[in-house]
Tab-separated table of N, CA and C in Angstrom:
chain	number	residue	atom	x	y	z
A	1	MET	N	-90.206	87.545	65.964
A	1	MET	CA	-89.491	86.216	65.991
A	1	MET	C	-89.396	85.819	64.684
A	2	ALA	N	-88.120	85.052	64.599
A	2	ALA	CA	-87.734	84.485	63.125
A	2	ALA	C	-88.473	83.210	62.982
A	3	MET	N	-88.651	83.177	61.550
A	3	MET	CA	-89.369	82.063	61.173
A	3	MET	C	-88.679	80.788	61.647
A	4	ASP	N	-89.340	79.682	62.030
A	4	ASP	CA	-88.786	78.212	62.137
A	4	ASP	C	-87.951	77.841	60.807
A	5	ASP	N	-86.745	77.257	61.105
A	5	ASP	CA	-85.960	76.888	59.977
A	5	ASP	C	-86.739	75.916	59.063
A	6	ASP	N	-87.480	75.064	59.413
A	6	ASP	CA	-88.098	74.205	58.493
A	6	ASP	C	-89.170	75.044	57.805
A	7	VAL	N	-89.956	75.756	58.377
A	7	VAL	CA	-90.995	76.547	57.512
A	7	VAL	C	-90.059	77.337	56.538
A	8	PHE	N	-89.135	78.162	56.962
A	8	PHE	CA	-88.374	78.831	56.262
A	8	PHE	C	-87.797	78.411	54.936
A	9	LEU	N	-87.261	77.101	55.105
A	9	LEU	CA	-86.481	76.471	53.796
A	9	LEU	C	-87.702	75.577	53.070
A	10	GLU	N	-88.911	75.602	53.463
A	10	GLU	CA	-89.955	74.890	52.796
A	10	GLU	C	-90.424	75.938	51.866
A	11	GLY	N	-90.724	77.278	52.482
A	11	GLY	CA	-91.157	78.355	51.598
A	11	GLY	C	-90.083	79.016	50.930
A	12	PHE	N	-88.753	78.750	51.003
A	12	PHE	CA	-87.900	79.031	49.852
A	12	PHE	C	-87.958	77.920	49.063
A	13	SER	N	-87.860	76.849	49.300
A	13	SER	CA	-87.762	75.939	48.066
A	13	SER	C	-88.981	75.768	47.183
A	14	ARG	N	-90.138	76.504	47.634
A	14	ARG	CA	-91.175	76.384	46.779
A	14	ARG	C	-91.369	77.989	46.157
A	15	GLY	N	-90.157	78.719	46.478
A	15	GLY	CA	-90.456	80.071	45.856
A	15	GLY	C	-91.356	80.981	46.275
A	16	GLU	N	-91.908	80.541	47.691
A	16	GLU	CA	-93.079	81.469	48.274
A	16	GLU	C	-92.722	82.438	49.395
A	17	LEU	N	-91.491	82.793	49.502
A	17	LEU	CA	-90.959	83.716	50.574
A	17	LEU	C	-91.206	85.115	49.665
A	18	SER	N	-92.119	85.997	50.389
A	18	SER	CA	-92.455	87.227	49.725
A	18	SER	C	-91.259	88.317	50.110
A	19	ASP	N	-90.552	87.999	51.049
A	19	ASP	CA	-89.507	89.069	51.377
A	19	ASP	C	-88.059	88.282	51.540
A	20	PHE	N	-87.345	88.327	50.701
A	20	PHE	CA	-85.978	87.508	50.666
A	20	PHE	C	-84.804	88.248	50.410
A	21	ALA	N	-84.208	88.871	51.507
A	21	ALA	CA	-83.053	89.770	51.723
A	21	ALA	C	-81.728	88.814	51.741
A	22	HIS	N	-80.442	89.695	51.779
A	22	HIS	CA	-79.377	89.064	51.715
A	22	HIS	C	-79.109	88.324	52.859
A	23	LEU	N	-79.594	88.437	54.114
A	23	LEU	CA	-79.384	87.822	55.302
A	23	LEU	C	-80.095	86.388	55.070
A	24	ASP	N	-81.307	86.364	54.548
A	24	ASP	CA	-82.046	85.163	54.003
A	24	ASP	C	-81.207	84.146	53.157
A	25	HIS	N	-80.842	84.767	52.232
A	25	HIS	CA	-79.782	83.841	51.416
A	25	HIS	C	-78.921	83.327	51.932
A	26	VAL	N	-78.084	84.023	53.121
A	26	VAL	CA	-76.961	83.263	53.662
A	26	VAL	C	-77.635	82.286	54.603
A	27	ARG	N	-78.784	82.616	55.222
A	27	ARG	CA	-79.491	81.578	56.227
A	27	ARG	C	-79.828	80.315	55.400
A	28	VAL	N	-80.156	80.357	54.207
A	28	VAL	CA	-80.630	79.329	53.242
A	28	VAL	C	-79.362	78.407	52.901
A	29	VAL	N	-78.391	79.208	52.657
A	29	VAL	CA	-77.018	78.336	52.279
A	29	VAL	C	-76.600	77.530	53.460
A	30	TYR	N	-76.667	78.348	54.635
A	30	TYR	CA	-76.053	77.753	56.050
A	30	TYR	C	-76.939	76.578	56.507
A	31	LEU	N	-78.297	76.575	56.255
A	31	LEU	CA	-79.193	75.708	56.704
A	31	LEU	C	-78.893	74.245	55.785
A	32	TYR	N	-78.965	74.574	54.378
A	32	TYR	CA	-78.769	73.383	53.504
A	32	TYR	C	-77.563	72.816	53.721
A	33	THR	N	-76.297	73.578	53.974
A	33	THR	CA	-75.213	73.133	54.199
A	33	THR	C	-74.994	72.126	55.477
A	34	LEU	N	-75.605	72.408	56.468
A	34	LEU	CA	-75.601	71.756	57.814
A	34	LEU	C	-76.463	70.346	57.521
A	35	ARG	N	-77.594	70.544	56.715
A	35	ARG	CA	-78.435	69.284	56.619
A	35	ARG	C	-78.113	68.461	55.488
A	36	ALA	N	-77.463	68.869	54.550
A	36	ALA	CA	-77.108	68.022	53.375
A	36	ALA	C	-75.940	68.022	52.648
A	37	GLY	N	-74.898	68.913	53.145
A	37	GLY	CA	-73.646	69.134	52.688
A	37	GLY	C	-73.291	70.042	51.663
A	38	ARG	N	-72.389	70.368	51.261
A	38	ARG	CA	-71.816	71.446	50.341
A	38	ARG	C	-72.647	71.310	49.052
A	39	ASP	N	-72.398	70.114	48.307
A	39	ASP	CA	-72.923	69.819	46.994
A	39	ASP	C	-74.489	69.844	46.915
A	40	ALA	N	-74.924	69.252	47.812
A	40	ALA	CA	-76.517	69.296	47.745
A	40	ALA	C	-76.979	70.740	48.190
A	41	ALA	N	-76.188	71.599	48.888
A	41	ALA	CA	-76.610	72.864	49.124
A	41	ALA	C	-76.520	73.665	47.944
A	42	VAL	N	-75.492	73.450	47.020
A	42	VAL	CA	-75.688	74.104	45.915
A	42	VAL	C	-76.871	73.732	45.107
A	43	GLU	N	-77.226	72.520	44.877
A	43	GLU	CA	-78.449	72.331	44.057
A	43	GLU	C	-79.523	72.770	44.702
A	44	LEU	N	-79.881	72.583	46.010
A	44	LEU	CA	-81.095	73.088	46.806
A	44	LEU	C	-81.251	74.674	46.505
A	45	THR	N	-80.206	75.375	46.746
A	45	THR	CA	-80.050	76.755	46.737
A	45	THR	C	-80.466	77.290	45.235
A	46	ARG	N	-79.807	76.586	44.320
A	46	ARG	CA	-80.307	77.016	42.999
A	46	ARG	C	-81.569	76.625	42.607
A	47	ALA	N	-82.057	75.544	42.988
A	47	ALA	CA	-83.551	75.144	42.784
A	47	ALA	C	-84.348	76.359	43.350
A	48	GLY	N	-84.095	76.578	44.533
A	48	GLY	CA	-85.023	77.537	45.320
A	48	GLY	C	-84.937	78.981	44.699
A	49	LEU	N	-83.591	79.378	44.383
A	49	LEU	CA	-83.674	80.892	43.940
A	49	LEU	C	-84.200	80.926	42.590
A	50	ARG	N	-84.262	79.732	41.765
A	50	ARG	CA	-84.604	79.864	40.262
A	50	ARG	C	-86.278	79.983	40.599
A	51	ALA	N	-86.935	79.096	41.597
A	51	ALA	CA	-88.427	79.163	41.823
A	51	ALA	C	-88.584	80.703	42.264
A	52	LEU	N	-87.867	81.141	43.007
A	52	LEU	CA	-88.246	82.526	43.587
A	52	LEU	C	-88.195	83.473	42.529
A	53	THR	N	-87.150	83.365	41.856
A	53	THR	CA	-87.037	84.484	40.749
A	53	THR	C	-88.007	84.398	39.561
A	54	GLY	N	-88.423	83.166	39.371
A	54	GLY	CA	-89.610	82.648	38.486
A	54	GLY	C	-90.745	83.144	38.968
A	55	ARG	N	-91.290	82.859	40.145
A	55	ARG	CA	-92.441	83.318	40.694
A	55	ARG	C	-92.352	85.040	40.561
A	56	LEU	N	-91.098	85.415	40.848
A	56	LEU	CA	-91.384	86.912	40.903
A	56	LEU	C	-91.314	87.591	39.581
A	57	GLY	N	-91.181	86.617	38.240
A	57	GLY	CA	-91.279	87.121	37.150
A	57	GLY	C	-89.821	87.891	36.749
A	58	VAL	N	-88.697	87.502	37.354
A	58	VAL	CA	-87.461	87.973	37.111
A	58	VAL	C	-86.370	86.873	36.917
A	59	PRO	N	-86.808	85.653	36.179
A	59	PRO	CA	-85.672	84.548	36.209
A	59	PRO	C	-84.383	85.158	35.766
A	60	GLU	N	-84.117	86.151	34.967
A	60	GLU	CA	-82.858	86.511	34.728
A	60	GLU	C	-82.007	87.206	35.713
A	61	LYS	N	-82.711	87.287	36.914
A	61	LYS	CA	-81.759	87.682	38.120
A	61	LYS	C	-81.081	86.661	38.816
A	62	TYR	N	-81.305	85.377	38.476
A	62	TYR	CA	-80.508	84.232	38.927
A	62	TYR	C	-79.243	84.388	38.230
A	63	HIS	N	-78.216	83.948	39.478
A	63	HIS	CA	-76.780	84.490	39.109
A	63	HIS	C	-75.939	83.028	39.537
A	64	GLU	N	-75.492	82.140	38.591
A	64	GLU	CA	-75.095	80.929	38.902
A	64	GLU	C	-73.722	80.963	39.661
A	65	THR	N	-72.653	82.053	39.463
A	65	THR	CA	-71.473	81.972	40.027
A	65	THR	C	-71.725	82.617	41.470
A	66	MET	N	-72.591	83.612	41.661
A	66	MET	CA	-73.030	84.157	42.956
A	66	MET	C	-73.412	83.044	43.848
A	67	THR	N	-74.399	82.355	43.322
A	67	THR	CA	-74.966	81.060	44.048
A	67	THR	C	-73.900	80.142	44.544
A	68	VAL	N	-73.149	79.643	43.556
A	68	VAL	CA	-72.010	78.656	43.948
A	68	VAL	C	-70.984	79.267	44.926
A	69	ALA	N	-70.667	80.392	44.612
A	69	ALA	CA	-69.540	80.940	45.570
A	69	ALA	C	-69.969	81.422	46.904
A	70	TRP	N	-71.352	81.681	46.952
A	70	TRP	CA	-71.680	81.783	48.370
A	70	TRP	C	-71.746	80.422	48.884
A	71	VAL	N	-72.239	79.510	48.473
A	71	VAL	CA	-72.432	78.125	49.062
A	71	VAL	C	-70.958	77.686	49.532
A	72	ARG	N	-70.032	77.893	48.630
A	72	ARG	CA	-68.593	77.475	48.906
A	72	ARG	C	-67.973	78.210	50.054
A	73	LEU	N	-68.170	79.687	50.295
A	73	LEU	CA	-67.865	80.565	51.387
A	73	LEU	C	-68.577	79.999	52.458
A	74	VAL	N	-69.614	80.043	52.582
A	74	VAL	CA	-70.456	79.641	53.826
A	74	VAL	C	-70.372	78.176	54.367
A	75	SER	N	-70.373	77.491	53.334
A	75	SER	CA	-70.108	75.881	53.897
A	75	SER	C	-68.795	75.779	54.501
A	76	ALA	N	-67.513	76.500	53.957
A	76	ALA	CA	-66.391	76.165	54.565
A	76	ALA	C	-66.391	76.622	56.045
A	77	ARG	N	-66.808	77.809	56.133
A	77	ARG	CA	-66.962	78.313	57.628
A	77	ARG	C	-67.794	77.458	58.445
A	78	ALA	N	-68.977	77.106	57.891
A	78	ALA	CA	-69.822	76.114	58.830
A	78	ALA	C	-69.305	74.903	59.011
A	79	ALA	N	-68.412	74.480	58.191
A	79	ALA	CA	-67.719	73.027	58.459
A	79	ALA	C	-66.677	73.236	59.666
A	80	ALA	N	-66.149	74.240	59.815
A	80	ALA	CA	-65.290	74.432	60.801
A	80	ALA	C	-65.786	74.503	62.389
A	81	GLU	N	-67.138	74.825	62.247
A	81	GLU	CA	-67.657	74.845	63.706
A	81	GLU	C	-69.279	74.298	63.451
A	82	PRO	N	-69.273	72.961	63.197
A	82	PRO	CA	-70.627	72.447	62.920
A	82	PRO	C	-71.631	72.546	64.085
A	83	GLY	N	-72.884	72.561	63.777
A	83	GLY	CA	-73.775	72.383	65.110
A	83	GLY	C	-74.477	73.613	65.610
A	84	ARG	N	-73.816	74.474	65.309
A	84	ARG	CA	-74.329	75.904	65.719
A	84	ARG	C	-75.541	76.553	64.937
A	85	ASP	N	-76.528	77.236	65.716
A	85	ASP	CA	-77.745	77.830	65.134
A	85	ASP	C	-77.272	78.905	64.121
A	86	PHE	N	-78.146	79.491	63.221
A	86	PHE	CA	-77.729	80.409	62.259
A	86	PHE	C	-77.339	81.748	63.015
A	87	ALA	N	-77.869	82.072	64.173
A	87	ALA	CA	-77.720	83.337	65.040
A	87	ALA	C	-76.267	83.255	65.334
A	88	ALA	N	-75.844	82.274	65.997
A	88	ALA	CA	-74.551	82.074	66.438
A	88	ALA	C	-73.492	82.125	65.251
A	89	PHE	N	-73.899	81.510	64.165
A	89	PHE	CA	-72.882	81.394	63.011
A	89	PHE	C	-72.649	82.886	62.682
A	90	ILE	N	-73.795	83.886	62.406
A	90	ILE	CA	-73.632	85.109	61.653
A	90	ILE	C	-72.835	85.859	62.870
A	91	GLU	N	-73.016	85.633	64.011
A	91	GLU	CA	-72.631	86.506	65.145
A	91	GLU	C	-70.912	86.359	64.940
A	92	ASP	N	-70.705	85.078	64.927
A	92	ASP	CA	-69.192	84.854	64.833
A	92	ASP	C	-68.599	85.000	63.423
A	93	SER	N	-69.376	85.224	62.352
A	93	SER	CA	-68.972	85.459	61.024
A	93	SER	C	-69.472	86.709	60.377
A	94	PRO	N	-69.177	87.788	61.057
A	94	PRO	CA	-70.204	88.989	60.569
A	94	PRO	C	-69.771	89.320	58.947
A	95	ARG	N	-68.662	88.850	58.487
A	95	ARG	CA	-68.285	89.213	57.127
A	95	ARG	C	-69.303	88.753	56.114
A	96	PHE	N	-70.284	87.836	56.534
A	96	PHE	CA	-71.342	87.090	55.507
A	96	PHE	C	-72.334	88.301	55.459
A	97	LEU	N	-72.521	89.178	56.386
A	97	LEU	CA	-73.554	90.134	56.210
A	97	LEU	C	-73.013	91.148	55.259
A	98	ARG	N	-71.873	91.299	54.687
A	98	ARG	CA	-71.366	92.046	53.534
A	98	ARG	C	-71.844	91.522	52.130
A	99	LYS	N	-72.749	92.372	51.590
A	99	LYS	CA	-73.350	92.134	50.274
A	99	LYS	C	-72.313	91.799	49.139
A	100	ASP	N	-71.185	92.691	49.547
A	100	ASP	CA	-70.382	92.804	48.392
A	100	ASP	C	-68.947	91.939	48.669
A	101	LEU	N	-69.278	90.700	49.643
A	101	LEU	CA	-68.059	90.039	49.946
A	101	LEU	C	-67.415	89.407	48.796
A	102	LEU	N	-68.085	88.988	47.671
A	102	LEU	CA	-67.586	88.175	46.670
A	102	LEU	C	-66.758	89.081	45.996
A	103	GLU	N	-66.833	90.455	45.993
A	103	GLU	CA	-65.789	91.289	45.463
A	103	GLU	C	-64.305	91.246	46.000
A	104	ASP	N	-64.249	90.555	47.011
A	104	ASP	CA	-62.954	90.268	47.576
A	104	ASP	C	-62.235	89.269	46.873
A	105	TYR	N	-63.003	88.369	46.106
A	105	TYR	CA	-62.469	87.054	45.403
A	105	TYR	C	-62.657	87.451	43.852
A	106	TYR	N	-63.551	88.391	43.305
A	106	TYR	CA	-63.753	88.674	41.908
A	106	TYR	C	-63.613	89.862	41.669
A	107	SER	N	-62.957	90.374	40.445
A	107	SER	CA	-63.152	91.587	40.035
A	107	SER	C	-64.866	91.874	39.721
A	108	ARG	N	-64.996	93.015	39.340
A	108	ARG	CA	-66.523	93.362	39.011
A	108	ARG	C	-66.718	92.859	37.708
A	109	GLU	N	-65.725	93.166	36.840
A	109	GLU	CA	-65.781	92.659	35.466
A	109	GLU	C	-66.091	91.242	35.302
A	110	VAL	N	-65.419	90.331	36.026
A	110	VAL	CA	-65.635	88.996	36.008
A	110	VAL	C	-66.900	88.502	36.695
A	111	LEU	N	-67.259	89.009	37.937
A	111	LEU	CA	-68.314	88.677	38.460
A	111	LEU	C	-69.671	88.934	38.082
A	112	PHE	N	-69.659	90.247	37.307
A	112	PHE	CA	-70.830	90.695	36.775
A	112	PHE	C	-70.958	90.530	35.371
A	113	GLY	N	-69.977	89.700	34.562
A	113	GLY	CA	-70.015	89.431	33.154
A	113	GLY	C	-71.272	88.296	32.975
A	114	ALA	N	-71.325	88.459	31.473
A	114	ALA	CA	-72.530	87.474	31.235
A	114	ALA	C	-72.139	85.973	31.331
A	115	GLU	N	-70.924	85.556	31.274
A	115	GLU	CA	-70.666	84.102	31.572
A	115	GLU	C	-70.949	83.618	33.123
A	116	ALA	N	-70.448	84.520	33.997
A	116	ALA	CA	-70.701	84.258	35.391
A	116	ALA	C	-72.218	83.946	35.715
A	117	ARG	N	-72.985	84.830	35.122
A	117	ARG	CA	-74.620	84.630	35.422
A	117	ARG	C	-75.128	83.170	35.201
A	118	THR	N	-74.460	82.710	33.837
A	118	THR	CA	-75.253	81.501	33.486
A	118	THR	C	-74.204	80.189	33.962
A	119	ARG	N	-72.951	80.300	34.096
A	119	ARG	CA	-72.324	79.145	34.538
A	119	ARG	C	-71.275	79.652	35.741
A	120	PHE	N	-70.944	78.593	36.462
A	120	PHE	CA	-69.832	78.999	37.458
A	120	PHE	C	-68.496	79.256	36.895
A	121	VAL	N	-67.994	80.501	37.281
A	121	VAL	CA	-66.588	80.983	36.917
A	121	VAL	C	-65.696	81.094	38.305
A	122	GLU	N	-64.614	80.625	38.222
A	122	GLU	CA	-63.757	80.569	39.274
A	122	GLU	C	-63.329	82.040	39.494
A	123	PRO	N	-62.995	82.452	40.736
A	123	PRO	CA	-62.681	83.832	41.083
A	123	PRO	C	-61.244	84.166	40.367
A	124	ASP	N	-60.816	85.463	40.125
A	124	ASP	CA	-59.846	85.843	39.312
A	124	ASP	C	-59.011	86.652	40.468
A	125	LEU	N	-59.387	87.078	41.568
A	125	LEU	CA	-58.537	87.897	42.519
A	125	LEU	C	-58.032	87.003	43.664
A	126	ARG	N	-58.739	85.907	44.165
A	126	ARG	CA	-58.295	85.080	45.180
A	126	ARG	C	-59.101	83.649	45.416
A	127	PRO	N	-58.556	82.594	45.509
A	127	PRO	CA	-59.447	81.430	45.628
A	127	PRO	C	-60.576	81.545	46.700
A	128	LEU	N	-61.749	80.949	46.381
A	128	LEU	CA	-62.660	80.521	47.326
A	128	LEU	C	-62.205	79.539	48.201
A	129	ALA	N	-62.901	79.384	49.256
A	129	ALA	CA	-62.542	78.252	50.299
A	129	ALA	C	-62.972	77.054	49.758
């Protein structure tokens, strides 16, 4: 059984989730977007990911452009049909299961460049939502 949304977000915000996969990242963004809006979702996701990577001893893994881009994409889709639970959202939007989705918007050179890791960089292939 999936962890309750409130418990999940609390564990994430404290950097306490022991297993944090791609789908968990999308879930965090979706839930924060529904509860607080896009801008707050960026801040909350950023803080949680920094806490998590810090606790794991890999703060250098935090990537600003990926964080902001995922929030922008997920929040645009979530806004189109608000009020659904995460399972329904992901069932209707399976593209968010793709770990490489950002490569539809960014060249690898830009996305994985040093600048994109530390500050948000707009995509070079096509605009985000």
